[in-house]
Tab-separated table of C-alpha atoms and ligand atoms in Angstrom:
chain	number	residue	atom	x	y	z
A	237	MET	CA	0.120	-0.056	0.001
A	238	THR	CA	1.663	3.365	-0.965
A	239	THR	CA	1.687	6.247	1.529
A	240	GLN	CA	-0.674	8.226	-0.366
A	241	ALA	CA	-3.460	5.365	-0.370
A	242	ARG	CA	-2.788	4.634	3.386
A	243	ASN	CA	-3.135	8.320	4.224
A	244	ARG	CA	-6.517	8.241	2.712
A	245	PHE	CA	-7.696	5.636	4.762
A	246	THR	CA	-6.050	6.665	8.098
A	247	PRO	CA	-8.633	7.877	10.255
A	248	ARG	CA	-8.271	9.838	13.492
A	249	TRP	CA	-9.020	7.119	15.866
A	250	PHE	CA	-7.481	8.032	19.160
A	251	VAL	CA	-9.998	9.546	21.746
A	252	GLY	CA	-8.333	10.861	24.922
A	253	ALA	CA	-4.870	9.303	24.678
A	254	GLU	CA	-3.960	9.248	28.085
A	255	CYS	CA	-0.177	8.986	28.106
A	256	VAL	CA	3.066	8.679	26.189
A	257	PHE	CA	3.789	4.992	27.231
A	258	GLY	CA	0.455	3.670	27.553
A	259	ALA	CA	-2.502	3.522	29.693
A	260	LEU	CA	-5.777	2.841	28.373
A	261	VAL	CA	-6.567	4.246	25.213
A	262	VAL	CA	-10.262	4.232	23.830
A	263	VAL	CA	-9.847	3.173	20.143
A	264	LEU	CA	-12.864	4.000	18.089
A	265	HIS	CA	-12.966	1.140	15.238
A	266	LEU	CA	-14.593	3.436	12.428
A	267	LEU	CA	-15.896	1.685	9.591
A	268	VAL	CA	-13.387	1.922	6.865
A	269	PRO	CA	-13.309	-0.005	3.960
A	270	ALA	CA	-10.646	-2.716	4.361
A	271	PHE	CA	-8.853	-2.495	0.900
A	272	ASP	CA	-6.164	-4.866	1.611
A	273	VAL	CA	-4.026	-4.491	-1.529
A	274	VAL	CA	-0.882	-5.869	0.193
A	275	ALA	CA	-0.345	-9.554	-0.438
A	276	GLN	CA	-0.456	-11.411	2.860
A	277	PRO	CA	3.163	-12.292	3.888
A	278	SER	CA	3.888	-15.687	5.220
A	279	PRO	CA	4.309	-15.281	8.892
A	280	GLN	CA	6.621	-17.510	10.927
A	281	LEU	CA	5.850	-18.371	14.511
A	282	SER	CA	8.657	-19.447	16.735
A	283	ALA	CA	8.228	-20.652	20.526
A	284	LEU	CA	10.736	-18.696	22.621
A	285	TYR	CA	9.262	-20.189	25.778
A	286	GLU	CA	6.835	-22.725	26.270
A	287	SER	CA	5.677	-24.120	29.432
A	288	GLY	CA	2.635	-25.945	28.493
A	289	ALA	CA	-0.274	-26.183	26.393
A	290	ARG	CA	-1.656	-22.967	25.090
A	291	GLY	CA	-5.159	-23.452	26.194
A	292	ASN	CA	-4.086	-22.848	29.968
A	293	ARG	CA	-1.392	-20.468	29.571
A	294	VAL	CA	-1.004	-16.763	29.446
A	295	ASN	CA	0.375	-16.595	25.733
A	296	ILE	CA	2.387	-13.569	24.935
A	297	VAL	CA	3.325	-13.024	21.596
A	298	LEU	CA	5.839	-10.574	20.346
A	299	VAL	CA	5.113	-9.513	16.584
A	300	ALA	CA	7.542	-8.148	14.179
A	301	GLU	CA	6.478	-4.498	12.696
A	302	GLY	CA	8.809	-2.617	10.571
A	303	TYR	CA	11.064	-5.558	9.996
A	304	ARG	CA	12.182	-6.529	6.486
A	305	GLN	CA	13.071	-10.233	5.436
A	306	GLU	CA	16.924	-9.432	5.967
A	307	ASP	CA	16.044	-7.925	9.368
A	308	LYS	CA	14.745	-11.450	10.401
A	309	ALA	CA	18.082	-12.320	12.352
A	310	LYS	CA	17.582	-9.045	14.493
A	311	PHE	CA	14.012	-9.699	15.242
A	312	ASP	CA	15.162	-13.189	16.454
A	313	ALA	CA	17.759	-11.683	18.603
A	314	ASP	CA	15.526	-8.962	19.863
A	315	VAL	CA	12.584	-11.192	20.989
A	316	ALA	CA	14.979	-13.687	22.346
A	317	LEU	CA	16.254	-11.074	24.762
A	318	ILE	CA	12.890	-9.790	25.484
A	319	ALA	CA	11.546	-13.247	26.480
A	320	ARG	CA	14.618	-13.558	28.979
A	321	GLU	CA	14.119	-10.482	30.517
A	322	ILE	CA	10.345	-10.850	31.020
A	323	LEU	CA	10.841	-14.175	32.632
A	324	ALA	CA	13.521	-12.640	34.796
A	325	GLU	CA	11.025	-9.826	36.182
A	326	PRO	CA	9.225	-10.474	39.403
A	327	PRO	CA	6.557	-11.761	39.348
A	328	TYR	CA	6.897	-13.375	36.077
A	329	ASP	CA	9.984	-15.266	37.370
A	330	GLU	CA	7.786	-16.525	40.233
A	331	TYR	CA	5.261	-17.648	37.839
A	332	ALA	CA	7.169	-18.396	34.612
A	333	GLY	CA	5.567	-22.091	34.373
A	334	PHE	CA	1.919	-20.053	33.691
A	335	PHE	CA	3.402	-18.371	30.536
A	336	ASN	CA	4.369	-19.059	27.024
A	337	ILE	CA	6.138	-16.588	24.916
A	338	TYR	CA	6.422	-16.614	21.191
A	339	GLY	CA	7.838	-14.620	18.303
A	340	LEU	CA	5.715	-13.865	15.163
A	341	PHE	CA	7.810	-12.616	12.234
A	342	VAL	CA	5.783	-10.794	9.738
A	343	GLU	CA	7.691	-9.173	6.823
A	344	SER	CA	7.319	-5.392	6.216
A	345	ALA	CA	8.319	-3.922	2.779
A	346	GLU	CA	10.351	-1.130	4.449
A	347	ALA	CA	12.095	-1.107	8.038
A	348	GLY	CA	11.083	1.533	10.843
A	349	SER	CA	7.987	3.196	11.488
A	350	ASP	CA	5.903	6.403	10.574
A	351	PHE	CA	6.298	9.918	12.101
A	352	PRO	CA	3.395	11.587	10.484
A	353	LYS	CA	4.542	14.868	12.212
A	354	TRP	CA	7.801	15.060	10.430
A	355	GLY	CA	6.168	13.749	7.108
A	356	GLN	CA	8.111	10.492	7.375
A	357	TYR	CA	6.484	7.411	6.233
A	358	ARG	CA	7.628	3.760	6.047
A	359	ASP	CA	5.742	1.015	4.272
A	360	THR	CA	5.232	-1.423	7.173
A	361	TYR	CA	2.865	-4.174	7.421
A	362	PHE	CA	0.844	-3.319	10.408
A	363	GLU	CA	1.174	0.763	9.691
A	364	SER	CA	2.408	1.774	13.196
A	365	GLN	CA	3.073	5.188	13.820
A	366	TYR	CA	4.587	7.562	16.455
A	367	GLY	CA	2.960	10.542	18.063
A	368	CYS	CA	-0.474	9.184	18.305
A	369	GLY	CA	-3.067	11.667	20.160
A	370	GLY	CA	-0.318	14.370	19.897
A	371	LEU	CA	2.096	12.323	22.092
A	372	GLY	CA	5.571	11.879	20.710
A	373	GLN	CA	6.377	8.655	21.986
A	374	PHE	CA	3.237	6.966	21.714
A	375	ILE	CA	3.172	4.279	18.960
A	376	CYS	CA	-0.201	3.069	17.623
A	377	LEU	CA	-1.544	1.162	14.563
A	378	THR	CA	-3.906	2.454	11.940
A	379	VAL	CA	-7.181	0.711	11.975
A	380	GLU	CA	-6.207	-1.272	9.058
A	381	GLY	CA	-3.040	-2.251	10.805
A	382	ASP	CA	-5.310	-3.236	13.766
A	383	LEU	CA	-7.380	-5.314	11.670
A	384	ARG	CA	-4.364	-6.968	10.023
A	385	LEU	CA	-2.874	-7.759	13.372
A	386	ARG	CA	-6.037	-9.611	14.475
A	387	ARG	CA	-5.968	-11.504	11.062
A	388	VAL	CA	-2.558	-12.740	11.511
A	389	LEU	CA	-3.030	-13.598	15.081
A	390	GLU	CA	-6.104	-15.502	14.458
A	391	SER	CA	-4.545	-17.642	12.003
A	392	GLU	CA	-1.219	-18.250	13.482
A	393	ILE	CA	-1.982	-18.501	17.113
A	394	PRO	CA	-5.665	-18.186	17.741
A	395	GLN	CA	-4.879	-18.693	21.550
A	396	TYR	CA	-3.086	-15.326	21.862
A	397	ASP	CA	-3.771	-13.472	25.087
A	398	LEU	CA	-1.129	-10.612	24.903
A	399	PRO	CA	0.062	-9.392	21.729
A	400	VAL	CA	2.862	-6.892	21.826
A	401	MET	CA	4.081	-5.356	18.346
A	402	LEU	CA	7.771	-4.738	18.472
A	403	VAL	CA	8.272	-1.728	16.274
A	404	ASN	CA	11.835	-1.876	14.693
A	405	GLN	CA	12.685	1.903	15.214
A	406	ASP	CA	15.501	3.311	17.392
A	407	ASN	CA	13.354	5.827	18.940
A	408	PRO	CA	11.959	4.980	22.461
A	409	GLY	CA	8.276	4.477	22.367
A	410	GLY	CA	5.293	2.354	23.032
A	411	GLY	CA	1.643	2.312	24.065
A	412	ALA	CA	-0.975	-0.044	25.370
A	413	GLY	CA	-4.536	-0.355	23.795
A	414	VAL	CA	-7.445	-2.303	24.774
A	415	TRP	CA	-6.410	-5.592	23.501
A	416	SER	CA	-2.815	-5.147	22.219
A	417	ALA	CA	0.373	-3.123	22.908
A	418	THR	CA	3.448	-1.679	21.130
A	419	ALA	CA	6.886	-1.116	21.990
A	420	SER	CA	10.058	0.215	20.281
A	421	ALA	CA	12.854	-2.241	19.677
A	422	THR	CA	15.213	0.174	21.165
A	423	SER	CA	18.110	-0.929	23.737
A	424	GLY	CA	16.050	-1.175	26.966
A	425	GLY	CA	12.851	-1.956	24.888
A	426	HIS	CA	12.645	-4.974	27.023
A	427	ASP	CA	11.715	-2.568	29.975
A	428	ILE	CA	9.013	-0.732	27.795
A	429	VAL	CA	7.479	-4.226	26.753
A	430	ILE	CA	7.306	-4.992	30.467
A	431	HIS	CA	5.853	-1.742	31.395
A	432	GLU	CA	3.274	-2.123	28.643
A	433	LEU	CA	2.239	-5.467	29.668
A	434	GLY	CA	1.573	-4.099	33.171
A	435	HIS	CA	-1.224	-2.032	31.347
A	436	LEU	CA	-2.469	-4.609	29.067
A	437	PHE	CA	-2.298	-7.688	31.220
A	438	ALA	CA	-2.633	-6.386	34.820
A	439	ARG	CA	-4.657	-3.347	33.913
A	440	LEU	CA	-2.385	-0.900	35.922
A	441	VAL	CA	-2.275	2.926	35.576
A	442	ASP	CA	0.937	4.858	34.863
A	443	GLU	CA	2.362	6.091	38.039
A	444	TYR	CA	4.402	8.831	36.630
A	445	GLY	CA	3.350	12.459	36.571
A	446	GLY	CA	3.141	14.431	33.479
A	447	GLY	CA	0.174	17.065	33.612
A	448	TYR	CA	-2.474	14.855	32.144
A	449	GLN	CA	-5.618	13.680	33.653
A	450	GLY	CA	-5.323	11.115	36.518
A	451	ARG	CA	-7.649	8.247	37.223
A	452	GLU	CA	-8.284	5.921	40.026
A	453	GLY	CA	-6.959	2.478	39.592
A	454	THR	CA	-5.340	-0.646	41.542
A	455	ASN	CA	-2.198	1.445	41.859
A	456	THR	CA	-3.265	4.957	41.730
A	457	THR	CA	-5.374	7.191	43.893
A	458	SER	CA	-6.421	10.590	44.719
A	459	THR	CA	-7.706	9.773	48.255
A	460	THR	CA	-5.595	10.805	51.186
A	461	ILE	CA	-8.122	9.148	53.682
A	462	ARG	CA	-6.080	5.944	55.021
A	463	GLU	CA	-9.226	3.773	55.038
A	464	GLN	CA	-10.144	4.581	51.499
A	465	ILE	CA	-6.663	3.837	49.974
A	466	PRO	CA	-7.032	0.636	47.618
A	467	TRP	CA	-3.853	-0.712	49.078
A	468	ARG	CA	-4.354	0.208	52.723
A	469	GLN	CA	-3.798	-3.456	53.638
A	470	HIS	CA	-0.226	-2.950	52.937
A	471	ILE	CA	0.400	0.260	54.613
A	472	HIS	CA	1.963	0.086	58.217
A	473	PRO	CA	-0.168	1.984	60.755
A	474	GLU	CA	2.948	4.071	61.647
A	475	THR	CA	3.692	5.117	58.086
A	476	PRO	CA	2.576	8.628	57.511
A	477	ILE	CA	-0.210	9.573	54.916
A	478	PRO	CA	0.830	11.049	52.468
A	479	THR	CA	4.216	9.323	52.768
A	480	PRO	CA	7.371	11.556	52.113
A	481	ALA	CA	9.680	10.495	49.184
A	482	THR	CA	12.700	10.026	51.455
A	483	PRO	CA	15.311	7.182	51.955
A	484	GLU	CA	13.523	6.339	55.133
A	485	TYR	CA	10.567	5.084	53.118
A	486	ALA	CA	12.493	3.946	50.142
A	487	ASN	CA	11.183	0.392	50.110
A	488	VAL	CA	7.954	0.838	52.037
A	489	VAL	CA	4.422	0.719	50.735
A	490	GLY	CA	2.770	3.974	51.552
A	491	LEU	CA	1.292	6.876	49.759
A	492	PHE	CA	3.424	8.835	47.479
A	493	GLU	CA	2.529	11.911	45.614
A	494	GLY	CA	2.676	11.891	41.760
A	495	ALA	CA	1.034	8.988	39.906
A	496	ALA	CA	-1.594	8.432	36.985
A	497	GLN	CA	-0.010	11.308	34.667
A	498	SER	CA	-0.400	13.800	37.544
A	499	SER	CA	2.580	15.425	39.509
A	500	LEU	CA	0.002	16.655	42.142
A	501	GLY	CA	-2.971	15.371	43.930
A	502	TRP	CA	-2.635	11.767	42.770
A	503	TYR	CA	-0.732	8.772	44.608
A	504	ARG	CA	1.019	5.769	44.064
A	505	PRO	CA	2.093	2.875	46.481
A	506	GLU	CA	5.813	2.915	46.400
A	507	GLN	CA	8.600	5.343	45.368
A	508	PHE	CA	9.890	3.175	42.698
A	509	CYS	CA	7.895	0.921	40.343
A	510	LYS	CA	8.114	-0.174	36.818
A	511	MET	CA	4.672	1.628	36.012
A	512	ARG	CA	6.683	4.881	37.060
A	513	ASN	CA	10.115	4.247	35.997
A	514	GLN	CA	9.756	2.421	32.503
A	515	THR	CA	13.424	1.936	31.965
A	516	GLY	CA	16.220	1.098	34.342
A	517	ARG	CA	16.366	-1.398	37.049
A	518	ALA	CA	12.958	-0.447	38.926
A	519	GLY	CA	10.766	-3.596	39.338
A	520	PHE	CA	7.183	-3.494	39.801
A	521	CYS	CA	6.064	-2.463	43.319
A	522	LEU	CA	4.266	-4.747	45.758
A	523	VAL	CA	0.695	-3.620	44.623
A	524	CYS	CA	1.551	-3.955	41.045
A	525	ARG	CA	3.029	-7.364	41.533
A	526	GLU	CA	-0.084	-8.634	43.182
A	527	ALA	CA	-2.209	-7.375	40.298
A	528	HIS	CA	-0.073	-9.404	37.930
A	529	VAL	CA	-0.661	-12.518	39.874
A	530	ALA	CA	-4.468	-11.917	40.033
A	531	ALA	CA	-4.269	-11.540	36.303
A	532	ILE	CA	-2.337	-14.706	35.970
A	533	TYR	CA	-5.052	-16.613	37.748
A	534	ARG	CA	-7.653	-14.973	35.527
A	535	THR	CA	-6.221	-16.786	32.723
A	536	VAL	CA	-4.724	-19.951	33.880
A	537	SER	CA	-6.132	-22.395	36.195
A	538	PRO	CA	-3.246	-24.142	38.524
A	539	ILE	CA	-5.111	-27.417	37.780
A	540	ASP	CA	-3.659	-28.302	34.244
A	541	ALA	CA	-5.321	-31.742	34.115
A	542	PHE	CA	-7.228	-34.357	36.477
A	543	LEU	CA	-8.071	-37.760	36.596
A	544	PRO	CA	-10.657	-39.168	36.094
A	545	ALA	CA	-11.095	-36.877	33.232
A	546	GLU	CA	-14.933	-37.152	33.334
A	547	THR	CA	-16.199	-35.421	36.367
A	548	ARG	CA	-19.095	-37.945	36.717
A	549	VAL	CA	-17.831	-41.345	38.093
A	550	THR	CA	-19.735	-44.451	38.074
A	551	THR	CA	-18.116	-47.198	40.522
A	552	ALA	CA	-19.452	-50.695	41.981
A	553	THR	CA	-18.859	-51.185	45.709
A	554	ASN	CA	-15.389	-52.461	46.567
A	555	ASP	CA	-14.019	-50.490	43.754
A	556	SER	CA	-11.058	-48.439	44.715
A	557	ILE	CA	-11.091	-44.913	42.870
A	558	HIS	CA	-7.816	-42.946	42.153
A	559	PHE	CA	-8.179	-39.345	41.889
A	560	SER	CA	-5.148	-36.909	40.739
A	561	VAL	CA	-4.516	-33.522	39.721
A	562	ASP	CA	-1.829	-32.189	37.716
A	563	LEU	CA	-0.582	-28.733	38.721
A	564	VAL	CA	1.115	-25.680	37.189
A	565	GLN	CA	3.623	-24.856	39.948
A	566	PRO	CA	5.285	-21.609	40.592
A	567	THR	CA	9.053	-21.686	40.939
A	568	THR	CA	9.312	-20.228	44.223
A	569	HIS	CA	6.535	-22.070	46.420
A	570	ILE	CA	4.463	-24.922	46.473
A	571	LEU	CA	0.642	-24.876	45.837
A	572	ASP	CA	-1.534	-26.538	48.508
A	573	VAL	CA	-3.802	-29.249	47.683
A	574	GLU	CA	-6.578	-30.333	49.901
A	575	TRP	CA	-9.030	-33.115	49.246
A	576	PHE	CA	-12.777	-33.193	50.447
A	577	VAL	CA	-15.438	-35.751	50.276
A	578	ASP	CA	-18.795	-34.233	50.757
A	579	ASP	CA	-17.271	-31.114	52.014
A	580	VAL	CA	-15.436	-32.924	54.752
A	581	ARG	CA	-11.695	-32.681	54.471
A	582	ILE	CA	-10.069	-36.166	53.936
A	583	SER	CA	-7.361	-36.661	56.944
A	584	GLY	CA	-3.907	-36.726	55.783
A	585	THR	CA	-4.257	-35.613	52.192
A	586	SER	CA	-3.145	-32.073	52.361
A	587	GLY	CA	-0.533	-31.270	49.935
A	588	THR	CA	-0.885	-34.610	48.038
A	589	ASN	CA	-1.777	-34.543	44.260
A	590	ALA	CA	-3.591	-37.874	44.517
A	591	VAL	CA	-5.899	-39.686	46.589
A	592	THR	CA	-7.320	-43.419	46.602
A	593	ILE	CA	-10.813	-43.647	48.019
A	594	ASP	CA	-12.395	-47.213	48.713
A	595	ALA	CA	-16.264	-46.900	47.531
A	596	ASP	CA	-16.917	-49.708	50.090
A	597	ARG	CA	-16.425	-47.453	52.937
A	598	PHE	CA	-19.238	-45.019	52.045
A	599	LEU	CA	-22.747	-45.044	53.012
A	600	PRO	CA	-24.431	-42.810	50.534
A	601	GLU	CA	-25.165	-43.777	47.150
A	602	GLN	CA	-23.818	-40.450	45.687
A	603	PHE	CA	-21.127	-38.634	46.901
A	604	GLU	CA	-18.893	-35.716	45.844
A	605	VAL	CA	-14.984	-35.805	45.769
A	606	ARG	CA	-13.243	-32.157	45.459
A	607	ALA	CA	-9.501	-31.286	45.114
A	608	VAL	CA	-9.153	-27.479	46.283
A	609	VAL	CA	-5.863	-25.943	45.001
A	610	ARG	CA	-4.720	-22.932	46.725
A	611	ASP	CA	-1.905	-20.426	46.269
A	612	SER	CA	-1.196	-18.942	49.584
A	613	ASP	CA	1.898	-16.884	48.559
A	614	PRO	CA	1.616	-13.283	50.032
A	615	LEU	CA	1.290	-12.092	46.458
A	616	ALA	CA	-1.867	-14.100	45.904
A	617	GLY	CA	-3.362	-11.755	48.627
A	618	ALA	CA	-4.483	-12.288	52.265
A	619	ASN	CA	-6.973	-14.928	51.565
A	620	GLY	CA	-4.897	-16.601	48.888
A	621	ILE	CA	-6.088	-17.675	45.538
A	622	GLN	CA	-7.939	-21.169	45.100
A	623	ARG	CA	-9.373	-23.095	42.336
A	624	GLU	CA	-11.094	-26.558	42.559
A	625	VAL	CA	-12.183	-29.729	40.500
A	626	LYS	CA	-15.267	-31.541	41.739
A	627	TRP	CA	-16.213	-35.298	41.043
A	628	THR	CA	-19.643	-36.718	41.448
A	629	VAL	CA	-19.318	-40.461	42.226
A	630	VAL	CA	-22.450	-42.521	41.840
A	631	ARG	CA	-22.468	-46.257	43.010
A	632	SER	CA	-23.977	-48.498	40.481
A	633	ASP	CA	-24.866	-51.500	42.838
A	634	PHE	CA	-25.873	-49.290	45.963
A	635	ALA	CA	-29.162	-51.403	46.383
A	636	MET	CA	-27.160	-54.410	47.201
A	637	VAL	CA	-25.049	-52.741	49.877
A	638	PRO	CA	-26.687	-53.092	53.356
A	639	ARG	CA	-27.373	-49.588	54.762
A	640	GLY	CA	-28.134	-48.491	58.463
A	641	SER	CA	-30.913	-45.838	58.168
A	642	SER	CA	-31.752	-45.466	61.829
A	643	PHE	CA	-31.197	-47.275	65.013
A	644	ASP	CA	-34.930	-48.661	64.798
A	645	LYS	CA	-34.219	-50.754	61.799
A	646	SER	CA	-30.515	-51.194	62.206
A	647	PRO	CA	-28.613	-52.977	64.931
A	648	LEU	CA	-25.867	-49.693	64.698
A	649	GLY	CA	-26.833	-46.293	65.915
A	650	GLN	CA	-25.440	-43.015	64.918
A	651	ASN	CA	-22.481	-41.955	67.176
A	652	TYR	CA	-22.946	-39.026	69.608
A	653	PRO	CA	-21.908	-36.363	69.581
A	654	ASN	CA	-21.140	-36.249	65.842
A	655	PRO	CA	-19.256	-34.425	64.686
A	656	VAL	CA	-16.939	-34.983	67.626
A	657	ALA	CA	-14.203	-32.639	68.281
A	658	ALA	CA	-10.596	-34.147	67.581
A	659	ASP	CA	-9.341	-35.734	70.969
A	660	ALA	CA	-12.922	-35.500	72.448
A	661	THR	CA	-14.793	-38.770	73.045
A	662	THR	CA	-17.750	-39.948	71.185
A	663	THR	CA	-20.179	-42.910	71.956
A	664	ILE	CA	-21.417	-45.605	69.497
A	665	ASP	CA	-24.573	-47.880	70.511
A	666	PHE	CA	-25.307	-51.139	69.037
A	667	LYS	CA	-27.867	-53.957	69.744
A	668	LEU	CA	-27.406	-57.720	69.298
A	669	THR	CA	-30.550	-60.078	68.855
A	670	THR	CA	-28.354	-63.122	69.807
A	671	PRO	CA	-24.950	-63.553	71.122
A	672	ARG	CA	-22.427	-62.872	68.354
A	673	ARG	CA	-18.605	-62.523	67.554
A	674	VAL	CA	-18.531	-58.775	67.113
A	675	GLN	CA	-16.250	-56.481	65.436
A	676	LEU	CA	-16.391	-52.780	65.554
A	677	ARG	CA	-13.985	-50.761	63.720
A	678	VAL	CA	-13.316	-47.208	62.429
A	679	PHE	CA	-11.765	-46.686	58.800
A	680	ASP	CA	-10.444	-43.368	57.213
A	681	LEU	CA	-11.741	-42.719	53.494
A	682	ALA	CA	-8.886	-44.561	52.041
A	683	GLY	CA	-10.191	-47.703	53.711
A	684	ARG	CA	-7.462	-48.066	56.543
A	685	ALA	CA	-8.713	-49.225	59.810
A	686	VAL	CA	-7.714	-46.475	62.365
A	687	ALA	CA	-9.161	-48.099	65.497
A	688	THR	CA	-10.610	-51.344	66.742
A	689	LEU	CA	-13.320	-50.593	69.303
A	690	VAL	CA	-14.748	-54.040	69.712
A	691	ASP	CA	-13.178	-57.478	68.725
A	692	SER	CA	-14.784	-59.998	71.010
A	693	ASP	CA	-17.730	-62.380	71.863
A	694	LEU	CA	-20.703	-60.343	73.320
A	695	GLY	CA	-24.116	-61.241	74.532
A	696	GLU	CA	-27.563	-60.283	73.384
A	697	GLY	CA	-28.951	-56.858	74.194
A	698	ALA	CA	-27.866	-53.211	73.957
A	699	HIS	CA	-24.005	-52.165	74.040
A	700	SER	CA	-22.389	-48.938	74.406
A	701	VAL	CA	-18.843	-48.266	73.336
A	702	THR	CA	-16.854	-44.802	73.704
A	703	TRP	CA	-14.008	-43.776	71.328
A	704	PRO	CA	-11.488	-41.127	71.933
A	705	ALA	CA	-11.201	-39.636	68.626
A	706	THR	CA	-7.336	-39.112	68.712
A	707	VAL	CA	-7.217	-38.826	64.802
A	708	ALA	CA	-6.809	-36.314	62.323
A	709	PRO	CA	-10.035	-34.078	61.418
A	710	GLY	CA	-11.999	-35.708	58.697
A	711	LEU	CA	-14.598	-37.922	57.651
A	712	TYR	CA	-14.582	-41.602	58.986
A	713	VAL	CA	-16.675	-44.569	58.604
A	714	TYR	CA	-17.283	-47.017	61.452
A	715	GLU	CA	-18.331	-50.683	60.802
A	716	LEU	CA	-20.003	-53.232	62.758
A	717	HIS	CA	-19.578	-56.882	61.817
A	718	ALA	CA	-21.831	-59.354	63.877
A	719	GLY	CA	-22.311	-62.588	62.180
A	720	ARG	CA	-23.465	-62.219	58.811
A	721	VAL	CA	-24.470	-58.549	59.410
A	722	THR	CA	-22.251	-55.867	58.310
A	723	GLU	CA	-23.491	-52.165	59.108
A	724	ARG	CA	-21.804	-48.804	58.366
A	725	ARG	CA	-22.136	-45.366	59.333
A	726	LYS	CA	-20.287	-41.900	58.781
A	727	LEU	CA	-18.566	-40.182	61.388
A	728	VAL	CA	-17.153	-36.701	61.472
A	729	VAL	CA	-14.044	-35.583	63.457
A	730	ALA	CA	-13.989	-31.783	63.581
A	731	ARG	CA	-11.191	-29.492	63.952
B	73	ZN	ZN1	3.486	0.172	41.066
C-alpha cells in the first residue's frame, strides 16, 4: 500500500490518549473500507518459551513490525532477549510456568515506523506510527493495521492473550490499547514491553506525573484518607499518609504523591515501580506485582489436568477410585492441595496430588470428591487464590449394599456427639438379637482401619462403646460386623 493510499484511509481514531507510554486508550473502530491490497506475507511463529499447552497458559506474542526479510535475524535476537527479560522480572520469574512466549515474524516492505508529524512514512505491514494522540512517544497502529494484526494472530496463534508489536525503530516509544500493545525495539526496549504488559495484562495505571488527567486504579488514587486507599492493607499504621519520598521510606508501601499522569493530587503505592520508571532497574512495586498474580489466575487454572477426566464417575462397591490433579507450579513455592469428600476434609491428604478412595467405605449412594488447590503466597493476597475440581461419584450397585438408616431398623446407632471434636470422646451404641462374635472398627476414607473398638464375643442386648477420637479431623466410617450382618455409618471428626 502506498503512503498516499494509506493516508486516505487513516482516520483519527484516538480519543483521549492518556499517556506517552500507555494507559488505556479508547480506540474507535471507525468503519473504513478494508482494502487490503498488500499480499499477505507468510508469517513465521516461533516458540521462545513454552511451559505448557496454549489452552491453559498466558500466551504472550511478540509481533514484528517494520522488520524486512533481511532483518529477520535481528528480530530473532530482539525477541529472544525480551523473552529472557520478561521471565527474569518479578513476578513473572515466580510464575514462569504459567506463561508461553512466542515470536511472530511478519515481513514489512520497509524498516522502521511512521512519524506523520515529520512527514516521514515507512511502508510497514501493520502501519505503526509515532505521535498518536499528539504524544510524541506514543506508538499506535492504524485501524487497517489493527485489523491485520487480528487476522494474522487468528490464523497463526488463535490462543493469543497478549500481543505486543515490536516496532523496529530506534526511538523509544510504546503504548497499550484495549487488546494489544506496542513497544520500540530500542536498547532497553524490554523494559518498555514489560511496562506495557503492566497496562495490557494487569490493567495498571501509569504512576508517573506528567500533567495529564489522573484516574483511579489498582495502583493510583487521589484519596488521602487512609481507610479509602485501595492498597491500605499493605500500609503500616505508623507510616505517614501522604508518605514523604525520603530514603527512610525507600522500600515501604505508603501513599506517595505523583501518579496517574499527574504530579500533584494523585498518589502511588511505592517510590519506585516499573509503572513509574519504565526504563532502568526499577521492578514492579508490591501492589503491581499482586495485580499481575491476580491477572495470571484470571487466565490460567493451576489445575492443568485431572483424573478421572470425566467429573461424573460410576463405580461398583469395593472398587478403589484413584483421583489425581496435575498442577502448574510456581517456581518459588508449592501450591497447597486439599481433598474433600462431601465437604469434609479427608485426613492426611493435604498437599498430595492424588488420593485413592475405597467406595466400600461409603454409605451414600452418591457423593462428591473435591480437590481444592490454593496459592497462599503473599502475592496471592491475604486469602490466597483457590481453584477446584469436583467429581460426583455414583455407586451403580448401591441397592445391594446393606445400609443403616436408623437405630430402629438397624443394629448400629449413630455416634454421639457427631461431629466429635478431635481428641474428644464419642459414643457408639449397637444392639444384638443373639450372642455374636462382634467387630467394631473405624476406617478412614482410604479404607485403612484407624481404630478397633470391639473384637470379641458379646451377649444379646444393647451395648455402648466410647471412642476417644485421637485422629486427624476428617470424615470416617465405622463398621459393625456381627455374624453375617455388616453395618456402616459415617462419623465426622471436627477440627
Ligand atoms: Zn506500581
